[in-house]
CSV table of C-alpha atoms in Angstrom, one decimal:
chain,number,residue,atom,x,y,z
A,9,MET,CA,0.0,0.0,0.1
A,10,ALA,CA,2.8,2.2,-0.7
A,11,ASN,CA,1.1,4.6,-3.3
A,12,SER,CA,-2.0,6.2,-4.3
A,13,ASN,CA,-2.6,3.6,-7.2
A,14,ASN,CA,-2.2,0.6,-4.9
A,15,THR,CA,-4.6,2.3,-2.3
A,16,LEU,CA,-7.1,3.0,-5.3
A,17,ALA,CA,-7.0,-0.4,-7.0
A,18,SER,CA,-7.5,-2.3,-3.9
A,19,LEU,CA,-10.2,0.1,-2.8
A,20,MET,CA,-12.1,-0.4,-6.1
A,21,ALA,CA,-11.8,-4.3,-5.7
A,22,PHE,CA,-13.3,-4.1,-2.3
A,23,LEU,CA,-16.1,-1.9,-3.3
A,24,GLU,CA,-16.9,-4.5,-6.3
A,25,LYS,CA,-17.0,-7.5,-4.0
A,26,SER,CA,-19.0,-6.0,-1.1
A,27,PRO,CA,-22.6,-5.4,-2.2
A,28,THR,CA,-23.8,-5.5,1.6
A,29,PRO,CA,-22.5,-4.9,5.0
A,30,PHE,CA,-22.1,-8.6,5.6
A,31,HIS,CA,-20.0,-9.2,2.4
A,32,ALA,CA,-17.9,-6.0,3.4
A,33,VAL,CA,-17.3,-7.7,6.8
A,34,GLU,CA,-16.2,-11.0,5.2
A,35,ASN,CA,-13.9,-9.2,2.9
A,36,LEU,CA,-12.3,-7.1,5.7
A,37,LYS,CA,-12.0,-10.4,7.8
A,38,ALA,CA,-9.9,-12.0,5.0
A,39,GLU,CA,-7.6,-9.0,4.8
A,40,LEU,CA,-7.1,-8.7,8.5
A,41,ALA,CA,-6.4,-12.6,8.7
A,42,GLU,CA,-3.9,-12.3,5.9
A,43,ALA,CA,-2.1,-9.7,7.9
A,44,GLY,CA,-1.9,-11.9,11.0
A,45,PHE,CA,-5.0,-10.5,13.0
A,46,GLN,CA,-6.7,-13.1,15.0
A,47,GLU,CA,-10.4,-13.5,15.3
A,48,LEU,CA,-11.8,-13.1,18.8
A,49,GLY,CA,-15.4,-14.3,19.5
A,50,GLU,CA,-17.5,-12.0,21.9
A,51,ARG,CA,-18.5,-15.5,23.8
A,52,ASP,CA,-15.1,-16.8,24.4
A,53,SER,CA,-12.8,-15.8,27.1
A,54,TRP,CA,-10.2,-13.1,26.5
A,55,LYS,CA,-7.6,-13.9,29.2
A,56,ASN,CA,-4.8,-14.0,26.5
A,57,VAL,CA,-5.6,-11.2,24.1
A,58,PRO,CA,-3.2,-11.3,20.9
A,59,ALA,CA,-1.3,-8.3,19.9
A,60,THR,CA,-3.6,-7.7,16.8
A,61,GLY,CA,-7.1,-9.1,16.5
A,62,TYR,CA,-10.5,-8.4,15.3
A,63,VAL,CA,-14.2,-8.9,16.4
A,64,ILE,CA,-17.3,-9.4,14.4
A,65,ARG,CA,-20.8,-8.6,15.3
A,66,GLU,CA,-23.4,-9.0,12.5
A,67,GLY,CA,-22.7,-6.4,9.8
A,68,ALA,CA,-20.1,-4.6,12.1
A,69,ILE,CA,-16.3,-5.3,12.5
A,70,LEU,CA,-13.8,-4.0,14.9
A,71,ALA,CA,-10.1,-4.5,14.6
A,72,PHE,CA,-7.3,-3.4,17.0
A,73,ARG,CA,-3.4,-3.3,17.2
A,74,LYS,CA,-2.0,-3.3,20.6
A,75,GLY,CA,0.5,-0.2,21.4
A,76,LYS,CA,3.8,-0.4,23.0
A,77,ASN,CA,2.2,1.1,26.1
A,78,GLY,CA,-0.9,-0.8,26.4
A,79,PRO,CA,-4.6,0.5,26.7
A,80,ALA,CA,-3.8,2.6,29.7
A,81,GLY,CA,-2.3,5.5,27.6
A,82,GLY,CA,-5.7,5.6,25.7
A,83,PHE,CA,-6.9,4.4,22.3
A,84,HIS,CA,-6.6,6.0,18.9
A,85,LEU,CA,-9.8,5.0,17.1
A,86,VAL,CA,-11.1,5.5,13.6
A,87,GLY,CA,-14.7,4.8,13.1
A,88,ALA,CA,-16.7,4.3,10.0
A,89,HIS,CA,-19.9,2.4,8.8
A,90,THR,CA,-20.5,-0.4,6.4
A,91,ASP,CA,-24.1,0.2,5.3
A,92,SER,CA,-25.3,2.3,2.5
A,93,PRO,CA,-28.8,3.4,1.2
A,94,CYS,CA,-30.6,0.8,-0.9
A,95,LEU,CA,-33.7,-1.1,-1.5
A,96,LYS,CA,-34.3,-4.2,0.6
A,97,VAL,CA,-36.5,-7.1,-0.3
A,98,LYS,CA,-39.7,-7.7,2.0
A,99,PRO,CA,-40.3,-11.0,3.4
A,100,ASN,CA,-43.2,-11.9,1.2
A,101,ALA,CA,-41.8,-10.0,-1.9
A,102,PRO,CA,-43.3,-11.6,-5.1
A,103,ALA,CA,-46.2,-9.8,-6.8
A,104,GLU,CA,-47.5,-10.2,-10.2
A,105,ASN,CA,-49.0,-7.6,-12.6
A,106,HIS,CA,-49.8,-8.4,-16.4
A,107,GLY,CA,-47.6,-11.5,-16.1
A,108,PHE,CA,-44.6,-9.5,-14.7
A,109,VAL,CA,-43.2,-10.7,-11.3
A,110,LYS,CA,-42.0,-8.0,-9.2
A,111,LEU,CA,-40.2,-8.0,-5.8
A,112,GLY,CA,-41.6,-5.7,-3.2
A,113,VAL,CA,-38.8,-3.5,-1.4
A,114,GLU,CA,-38.4,-1.4,1.5
A,115,VAL,CA,-36.3,1.9,1.2
A,116,TYR,CA,-33.3,1.7,3.6
A,117,GLY,CA,-31.8,4.9,4.6
A,118,GLY,CA,-32.0,8.2,2.6
A,119,VAL,CA,-31.8,6.8,-0.9
A,120,LEU,CA,-31.6,9.1,-3.9
A,121,LEU,CA,-34.5,7.2,-5.6
A,122,SER,CA,-34.4,8.4,-9.1
A,123,THR,CA,-31.0,7.1,-9.7
A,124,TRP,CA,-32.1,3.4,-9.2
A,125,PHE,CA,-34.2,3.4,-12.4
A,126,ASP,CA,-33.0,1.7,-15.6
A,127,ARG,CA,-30.0,0.1,-13.8
A,128,ASP,CA,-29.0,-3.7,-14.1
A,129,LEU,CA,-29.6,-4.8,-10.5
A,130,SER,CA,-28.7,-7.9,-8.8
A,131,LEU,CA,-29.4,-9.4,-5.2
A,132,ALA,CA,-27.2,-10.1,-2.3
A,133,GLY,CA,-27.2,-10.5,1.4
A,134,ARG,CA,-27.7,-13.4,3.7
A,135,VAL,CA,-30.2,-16.3,3.9
A,136,SER,CA,-31.0,-18.5,7.1
A,137,TYR,CA,-32.2,-21.8,6.1
A,138,ALA,CA,-33.0,-25.3,7.6
A,139,ASP,CA,-31.0,-28.2,6.3
A,140,GLY,CA,-32.2,-31.8,5.9
A,141,SER,CA,-31.6,-32.5,9.5
A,142,GLY,CA,-33.6,-29.5,10.9
A,143,LYS,CA,-30.7,-27.6,11.8
A,144,VAL,CA,-30.8,-23.9,11.0
A,145,ALA,CA,-27.8,-22.2,9.2
A,146,THR,CA,-27.0,-18.7,7.7
A,147,THR,CA,-24.9,-18.0,4.9
A,148,LEU,CA,-24.2,-15.2,2.6
A,149,ILE,CA,-25.4,-15.0,-1.1
A,150,ASP,CA,-24.7,-12.8,-4.1
A,151,PHE,CA,-26.5,-13.6,-7.4
A,152,LYS,CA,-23.7,-11.3,-8.9
A,153,ARG,CA,-25.4,-11.3,-12.3
A,154,PRO,CA,-28.1,-8.7,-13.6
A,155,MET,CA,-31.4,-10.2,-12.8
A,156,ALA,CA,-33.8,-7.3,-12.3
A,157,VAL,CA,-34.6,-3.9,-13.5
A,158,LEU,CA,-36.6,-0.9,-12.6
A,159,PRO,CA,-37.7,0.7,-15.8
A,160,ASN,CA,-38.7,4.3,-16.0
A,161,LEU,CA,-42.1,5.3,-17.4
A,162,ALA,CA,-41.7,6.7,-20.9
A,163,ILE,CA,-41.8,10.4,-20.9
A,164,HIS,CA,-44.6,10.3,-23.5
A,165,LEU,CA,-46.7,8.8,-20.5
A,166,ASN,CA,-45.5,11.3,-18.0
A,167,ARG,CA,-45.1,14.7,-19.6
A,168,GLU,CA,-44.1,16.6,-16.5
A,169,VAL,CA,-41.3,14.3,-15.2
A,170,ASN,CA,-38.6,16.7,-16.0
A,171,GLU,CA,-40.3,19.6,-14.2
A,172,SER,CA,-41.5,17.6,-11.2
A,173,ARG,CA,-41.4,14.1,-10.0
A,174,SER,CA,-42.8,12.3,-6.7
A,175,ILE,CA,-41.8,8.7,-6.6
A,176,ASN,CA,-44.3,6.5,-4.7
A,177,LYS,CA,-42.1,4.1,-2.6
A,178,GLN,CA,-44.9,1.3,-2.5
A,179,TRP,CA,-45.9,1.3,-6.0
A,180,GLU,CA,-43.2,2.5,-8.2
A,181,LEU,CA,-40.1,0.9,-6.7
A,182,PRO,CA,-40.5,-2.9,-7.0
A,183,PRO,CA,-38.0,-4.1,-9.5
A,184,ILE,CA,-39.2,-6.5,-12.2
A,185,ILE,CA,-37.4,-9.9,-11.8
A,186,PHE,CA,-39.5,-12.3,-14.2
A,187,GLN,CA,-41.9,-12.5,-17.0
A,188,TRP,CA,-44.2,-15.5,-17.5
A,189,GLN,CA,-44.0,-16.7,-21.0
A,190,ARG,CA,-46.5,-18.4,-23.0
A,191,GLU,CA,-45.0,-21.8,-22.7
A,192,HIS,CA,-44.8,-21.5,-18.8
A,193,LYS,CA,-47.5,-22.9,-16.7
A,194,ARG,CA,-48.9,-19.7,-14.8
A,195,GLY,CA,-48.6,-20.2,-11.3
A,196,GLU,CA,-47.1,-18.4,-8.0
A,197,PHE,CA,-43.5,-17.6,-8.5
A,198,ASP,CA,-41.3,-19.5,-6.2
A,199,PHE,CA,-38.9,-17.1,-4.8
A,200,GLU,CA,-37.8,-19.5,-2.1
A,201,ALA,CA,-36.9,-22.1,-4.8
A,202,LEU,CA,-34.8,-19.5,-6.5
A,203,LEU,CA,-32.9,-18.9,-3.3
A,204,ILE,CA,-32.4,-22.5,-2.7
A,205,ASP,CA,-31.0,-22.9,-6.3
A,206,GLU,CA,-28.5,-20.1,-6.0
A,207,LEU,CA,-27.4,-21.5,-2.7
A,208,LYS,CA,-26.7,-24.8,-4.3
A,209,LYS,CA,-24.8,-23.1,-7.1
A,210,GLN,CA,-22.6,-21.3,-4.5
A,211,GLY,CA,-21.9,-24.7,-2.8
A,212,VAL,CA,-24.5,-24.9,-0.1
A,213,LYS,CA,-25.8,-28.5,-0.8
A,214,ALA,CA,-27.8,-29.0,2.5
A,215,ALA,CA,-30.4,-26.2,2.1
A,216,ASP,CA,-33.6,-27.7,2.5
A,217,LYS,CA,-35.9,-24.7,3.3
A,218,VAL,CA,-35.4,-20.9,3.5
A,219,LEU,CA,-36.6,-19.5,6.8
A,220,ALA,CA,-35.6,-15.8,6.5
A,221,PHE,CA,-33.5,-13.6,4.5
A,222,GLU,CA,-31.9,-10.2,4.5
A,223,LEU,CA,-31.4,-9.2,0.7
A,224,SER,CA,-30.6,-5.9,-0.9
A,225,PHE,CA,-30.7,-5.0,-4.5
A,226,TYR,CA,-27.3,-3.4,-6.0
A,227,ASP,CA,-25.9,-2.1,-9.2
A,228,THR,CA,-24.0,-4.4,-10.9
A,229,GLN,CA,-21.8,-1.9,-12.9
A,230,LYS,CA,-18.3,-2.2,-11.6
A,231,PRO,CA,-16.3,0.7,-9.9
A,232,GLY,CA,-14.4,2.8,-12.5
A,233,LEU,CA,-12.2,5.8,-13.1
A,234,VAL,CA,-13.7,8.7,-15.2
A,235,GLY,CA,-12.5,12.2,-16.2
A,236,LEU,CA,-9.9,13.4,-18.9
A,237,HIS,CA,-7.0,12.1,-16.7
A,238,GLN,CA,-9.1,9.6,-14.7
A,239,GLU,CA,-9.2,11.7,-11.8
A,240,PHE,CA,-12.5,10.6,-10.5
A,241,LEU,CA,-13.7,7.4,-8.7
A,242,THR,CA,-17.1,6.4,-9.6
A,243,SER,CA,-18.7,3.4,-7.8
A,244,ALA,CA,-21.8,2.3,-5.6
A,245,ARG,CA,-21.4,2.5,-1.8
A,246,ILE,CA,-18.5,5.0,-1.7
A,247,ASP,CA,-20.4,6.4,1.2
A,248,ASN,CA,-19.1,4.8,3.4
A,249,LEU,CA,-17.2,1.7,2.2
A,250,LEU,CA,-14.3,4.1,1.2
A,251,SER,CA,-13.8,5.3,4.7
A,252,THR,CA,-14.2,1.8,6.0
A,253,TYR,CA,-11.7,0.1,3.8
A,254,VAL,CA,-9.1,3.0,3.9
A,255,GLY,CA,-9.4,3.1,7.8
A,256,MET,CA,-8.8,-0.7,8.0
A,257,ARG,CA,-5.9,-0.4,5.6
A,258,ALA,CA,-4.4,2.2,7.7
A,259,LEU,CA,-4.6,0.1,10.8
A,260,ILE,CA,-2.8,-2.8,9.2
A,261,ASP,CA,-0.2,-0.4,7.6
A,262,SER,CA,0.6,1.2,10.8
A,263,ASN,CA,3.0,0.8,13.7
A,264,PRO,CA,1.4,2.6,16.6
A,265,ALA,CA,2.8,3.7,20.0
A,266,ARG,CA,-0.9,3.5,21.5
A,267,THR,CA,-3.4,1.0,21.0
A,268,ALA,CA,-5.1,1.5,17.6
A,269,VAL,CA,-8.6,0.5,16.9
A,270,MET,CA,-10.8,0.6,13.9
A,271,VAL,CA,-14.5,0.1,14.1
A,272,ALA,CA,-17.0,0.0,11.3
A,273,ASN,CA,-20.7,-0.2,12.5
A,274,ASP,CA,-23.6,-1.0,10.5
A,275,HIS,CA,-26.9,0.7,10.4
A,276,GLU,CA,-25.7,4.3,10.4
A,277,GLU,CA,-27.9,5.4,7.6
A,278,VAL,CA,-31.0,4.4,9.5
A,279,GLY,CA,-29.9,6.0,13.0
A,280,SER,CA,-27.4,3.4,14.5
A,281,GLU,CA,-30.1,2.0,17.0
A,282,SER,CA,-29.2,-1.6,16.6
A,283,LEU,CA,-27.3,-4.6,17.9
A,284,SER,CA,-24.3,-3.7,15.5
A,285,GLY,CA,-24.9,0.0,15.4
A,286,ALA,CA,-23.1,2.8,16.8
A,287,GLN,CA,-25.7,3.3,19.5
A,288,GLY,CA,-25.2,-0.3,20.6
A,289,THR,CA,-22.6,-1.9,22.9
A,290,PHE,CA,-20.3,-3.3,20.5
A,291,LEU,CA,-17.4,-0.6,20.7
A,292,ALA,CA,-17.8,-0.1,24.3
A,293,THR,CA,-17.7,-3.8,25.4
A,294,VAL,CA,-14.8,-4.7,23.1
A,295,LEU,CA,-12.7,-1.7,24.4
A,296,GLU,CA,-13.3,-2.5,28.0
A,297,ARG,CA,-12.3,-6.2,27.5
A,298,LEU,CA,-9.0,-4.9,26.0
A,299,CYS,CA,-8.5,-3.4,29.4
A,300,ALA,CA,-7.0,-5.1,32.6
A,301,ASP,CA,-10.1,-3.7,34.7
A,302,ARG,CA,-12.7,-0.9,34.7
A,303,GLU,CA,-10.5,1.6,36.3
A,304,GLU,CA,-8.0,1.2,33.3
A,305,PHE,CA,-10.8,1.3,30.9
A,306,HIS,CA,-12.2,4.5,32.1
A,307,ARG,CA,-8.7,6.0,32.2
A,308,ALA,CA,-8.2,5.0,28.6
A,309,LEU,CA,-11.2,6.5,27.6
A,310,ALA,CA,-10.3,9.6,29.1
A,311,SER,CA,-7.1,9.7,26.9
A,312,SER,CA,-8.5,8.6,23.8
A,313,THR,CA,-9.3,10.2,20.5
A,314,LEU,CA,-11.8,9.2,17.8
A,315,VAL,CA,-11.5,10.2,13.9
A,316,SER,CA,-15.1,9.6,12.7
A,317,THR,CA,-14.6,9.1,8.8
A,318,ASP,CA,-17.6,9.5,6.8
A,319,ASN,CA,-18.0,11.4,3.5
A,320,ALA,CA,-18.5,15.0,3.1
A,321,HIS,CA,-20.1,16.8,0.5
A,322,GLY,CA,-17.8,18.3,-2.2
A,323,VAL,CA,-18.8,21.7,-3.8
A,324,HIS,CA,-20.7,20.6,-7.1
A,325,PRO,CA,-19.9,23.1,-10.0
A,326,ASN,CA,-23.4,23.1,-11.2
A,327,TYR,CA,-24.9,23.8,-7.7
A,328,ALA,CA,-22.2,25.7,-5.8
A,329,GLU,CA,-25.0,27.9,-4.3
A,330,LYS,CA,-25.9,24.8,-2.2
A,331,HIS,CA,-22.6,25.6,-0.1
A,332,ASP,CA,-21.1,28.1,2.0
A,333,ARG,CA,-18.7,29.5,-0.4
A,334,ASP,CA,-15.9,29.7,2.3
A,335,HIS,CA,-16.4,25.9,3.4
A,336,ALA,CA,-16.8,24.3,0.0
A,337,PRO,CA,-14.4,21.2,-0.3
A,338,LEU,CA,-13.0,20.1,-3.5
A,339,LEU,CA,-12.4,16.6,-4.8
A,340,ASN,CA,-8.7,15.6,-4.8
A,341,HIS,CA,-7.8,18.2,-2.4
A,342,GLY,CA,-7.7,15.9,0.8
A,343,PRO,CA,-10.1,15.1,3.5
A,344,ALA,CA,-12.4,17.8,5.0
A,345,ILE,CA,-12.8,18.4,8.6
A,346,LYS,CA,-16.4,18.6,9.2
A,347,VAL,CA,-17.7,21.3,11.7
A,348,ASN,CA,-21.1,21.9,13.0
A,349,SER,CA,-21.8,24.3,16.2
A,350,ASN,CA,-25.1,22.2,17.0
A,351,GLN,CA,-22.9,19.1,17.5
A,352,ARG,CA,-24.3,17.2,14.3
A,353,TYR,CA,-20.6,16.6,14.0
A,354,ALA,CA,-18.5,16.1,17.0
A,355,THR,CA,-15.5,18.2,15.9
A,356,THR,CA,-14.2,20.7,18.5
A,357,SER,CA,-11.5,23.2,17.9
A,358,GLU,CA,-9.0,21.0,19.8
A,359,THR,CA,-9.7,17.9,17.7
A,360,ALA,CA,-9.8,20.0,14.5
A,361,ALA,CA,-6.3,21.3,15.5
A,362,HIS,CA,-5.1,17.8,16.2
A,363,PHE,CA,-6.3,16.3,12.8
A,364,ALA,CA,-4.9,19.3,10.8
A,365,SER,CA,-1.6,18.7,12.7
A,366,VAL,CA,-1.7,15.0,11.7
A,367,CYS,CA,-2.3,16.1,8.0
A,368,GLY,CA,0.6,18.3,8.2
A,369,LYS,CA,3.0,15.6,9.5
A,370,ALA,CA,1.7,13.3,6.9
A,371,ASP,CA,2.0,15.9,4.1
A,372,VAL,CA,-1.7,15.5,3.2
A,373,PRO,CA,-3.8,18.7,2.3
A,374,TYR,CA,-6.9,19.1,4.3
A,375,GLN,CA,-10.1,21.3,4.1
A,376,PHE,CA,-13.1,22.5,6.1
A,377,PHE,CA,-16.8,21.7,5.6
A,378,VAL,CA,-19.7,23.6,7.3
A,379,SER,CA,-23.2,23.5,6.0
A,380,ARG,CA,-24.9,26.7,4.8
A,381,SER,CA,-26.5,28.2,7.8
A,382,ASP,CA,-29.9,28.1,6.4
A,383,MET,CA,-29.8,24.4,5.4
A,384,PRO,CA,-29.9,21.2,7.6
A,385,CYS,CA,-26.9,19.2,8.3
A,386,GLY,CA,-26.2,15.6,8.3
A,387,SER,CA,-24.8,13.7,11.0
A,388,THR,CA,-22.4,10.7,11.6
A,389,ILE,CA,-21.4,8.0,14.2
A,390,GLY,CA,-19.0,10.7,15.7
A,391,PRO,CA,-21.5,12.5,18.0
A,392,LEU,CA,-23.1,9.0,19.1
A,393,THR,CA,-19.7,7.7,20.1
A,394,ALA,CA,-18.4,10.8,21.7
A,395,THR,CA,-21.8,10.9,23.6
A,396,LYS,CA,-21.8,7.1,24.8
A,397,LEU,CA,-18.1,6.9,25.6
A,398,GLY,CA,-16.9,10.4,26.3
A,399,ILE,CA,-14.1,10.3,23.8
A,400,LYS,CA,-12.9,13.4,22.2
A,401,THR,CA,-13.9,13.1,18.4
A,402,VAL,CA,-13.1,14.8,15.1
A,403,ASP,CA,-15.5,14.2,12.2
A,404,VAL,CA,-13.8,14.2,8.6
A,405,GLY,CA,-14.5,12.9,5.4
A,406,VAL,CA,-13.4,12.6,1.7
A,407,PRO,CA,-15.3,15.1,-0.5
A,408,THR,CA,-18.1,13.2,-2.5
A,409,PHE,CA,-20.6,14.2,-5.4
A,410,ALA,CA,-24.0,12.5,-5.6
A,411,MET,CA,-24.0,11.1,-2.1
A,412,HIS,CA,-26.8,8.4,-1.6
A,413,SER,CA,-27.1,8.0,-5.4
A,414,ILE,CA,-26.8,4.3,-6.5
A,415,ARG,CA,-23.5,5.5,-8.2
A,416,GLU,CA,-21.5,8.2,-6.1
A,417,LEU,CA,-18.2,10.2,-7.2
A,418,ALA,CA,-15.1,11.0,-5.4
A,419,GLY,CA,-11.6,12.2,-6.2
A,420,ALA,CA,-9.4,9.4,-7.2
A,421,GLN,CA,-6.3,10.8,-5.1
A,422,ASP,CA,-8.4,11.0,-1.8
A,423,PRO,CA,-8.4,7.6,-0.8
A,424,GLU,CA,-4.6,7.7,-0.6
A,425,HIS,CA,-4.6,11.1,1.1
A,426,LEU,CA,-7.0,9.7,3.8
A,427,ARG,CA,-5.1,6.8,4.3
A,428,ARG,CA,-1.7,8.6,4.9
A,429,ALA,CA,-3.5,10.8,7.3
A,430,LEU,CA,-5.0,7.9,9.3
A,431,VAL,CA,-1.5,6.1,9.5
A,432,THR,CA,-0.2,9.1,10.9
A,433,PHE,CA,-2.9,9.5,13.3
A,434,TYR,CA,-2.3,5.9,14.5
A,435,GLU,CA,1.4,6.3,14.9
A,436,ASN,CA,1.4,9.8,16.5
């Protein structure tokens, strides 16, 4: 991971093979294991904690590298999230109209809905099933191939679409997955049989009955580079798998003096209130178990710093008026320090100065982002984690266009900018 091209190439590969939080966690697990990190189970005894390790809870993952001075000197933490806005399949999904079979969906997070139309969609997630002996097992599934589409209505039938459009989430979003042909014997579309058949194709021979699933549609178009000089990265799920992957690579690449931690929670896009979300117990319980006792744990928290990494809004040249002109981050100009006086971001003057100093040591440019004063501001896991654990926090992020679109855009140089800054943060 010595240069920008390596960081970018490995990030693009990660984005392509991580269509859901569960897949992202599995892919991070593989990289951590290759780097010598050992998996710890939350149910197991942690009497002999290894120097480097990781813990998985559902769609969240935490990895750590012990520092020379142990936890007592505090933790250097980087936080991100594994989930992205998408369309999730309902339990009783199939519905038929005029011979077309559609799958009912729920909107997960703040989806930019118009971008999901006319895309080649596939399905991925996890499936729980009963095998022949009655045992219940859960495995990941990814169809990988284009298997569904959400066609737009022709402009001839909706003349006002370019002037105003309101998308009904119940009736207009179910993607088409199948059409009954004349030679088919019409009947109820068997979605369970489709899942079992795909599981068997992927090596799960014992699947007898599907009991439940968590499946998301995703765009099959691969990550790519665009621009005259390929200066832009375009992909699904840049928010926030870019931060997740780069943060984990920085942990692997670092040699910290303090104990370094990277946590990627799930469900940030819907409020973080879950078993694996930032408002849950995951981070706190793991950090406490890395300490000798509660006294050391609380002392460590008081000396800790969190860099909450989530994408920032880059100034769009066609919509520059949507930004405060003095706080309008540019793509390829380094991470943006995000500030909000109403604590939608957890940055303080002290933590902003610390991260600016880190960027200076790493020879990385940095910027500031503040929302226009007459526009609402988004939030991150930063304020949640700072509130729950009392950790000093700075919110930062790579400037991005089309956030929450099915296909987002970031500067091709910025993943390496962020990696170098986070390695320096871990080591200083």
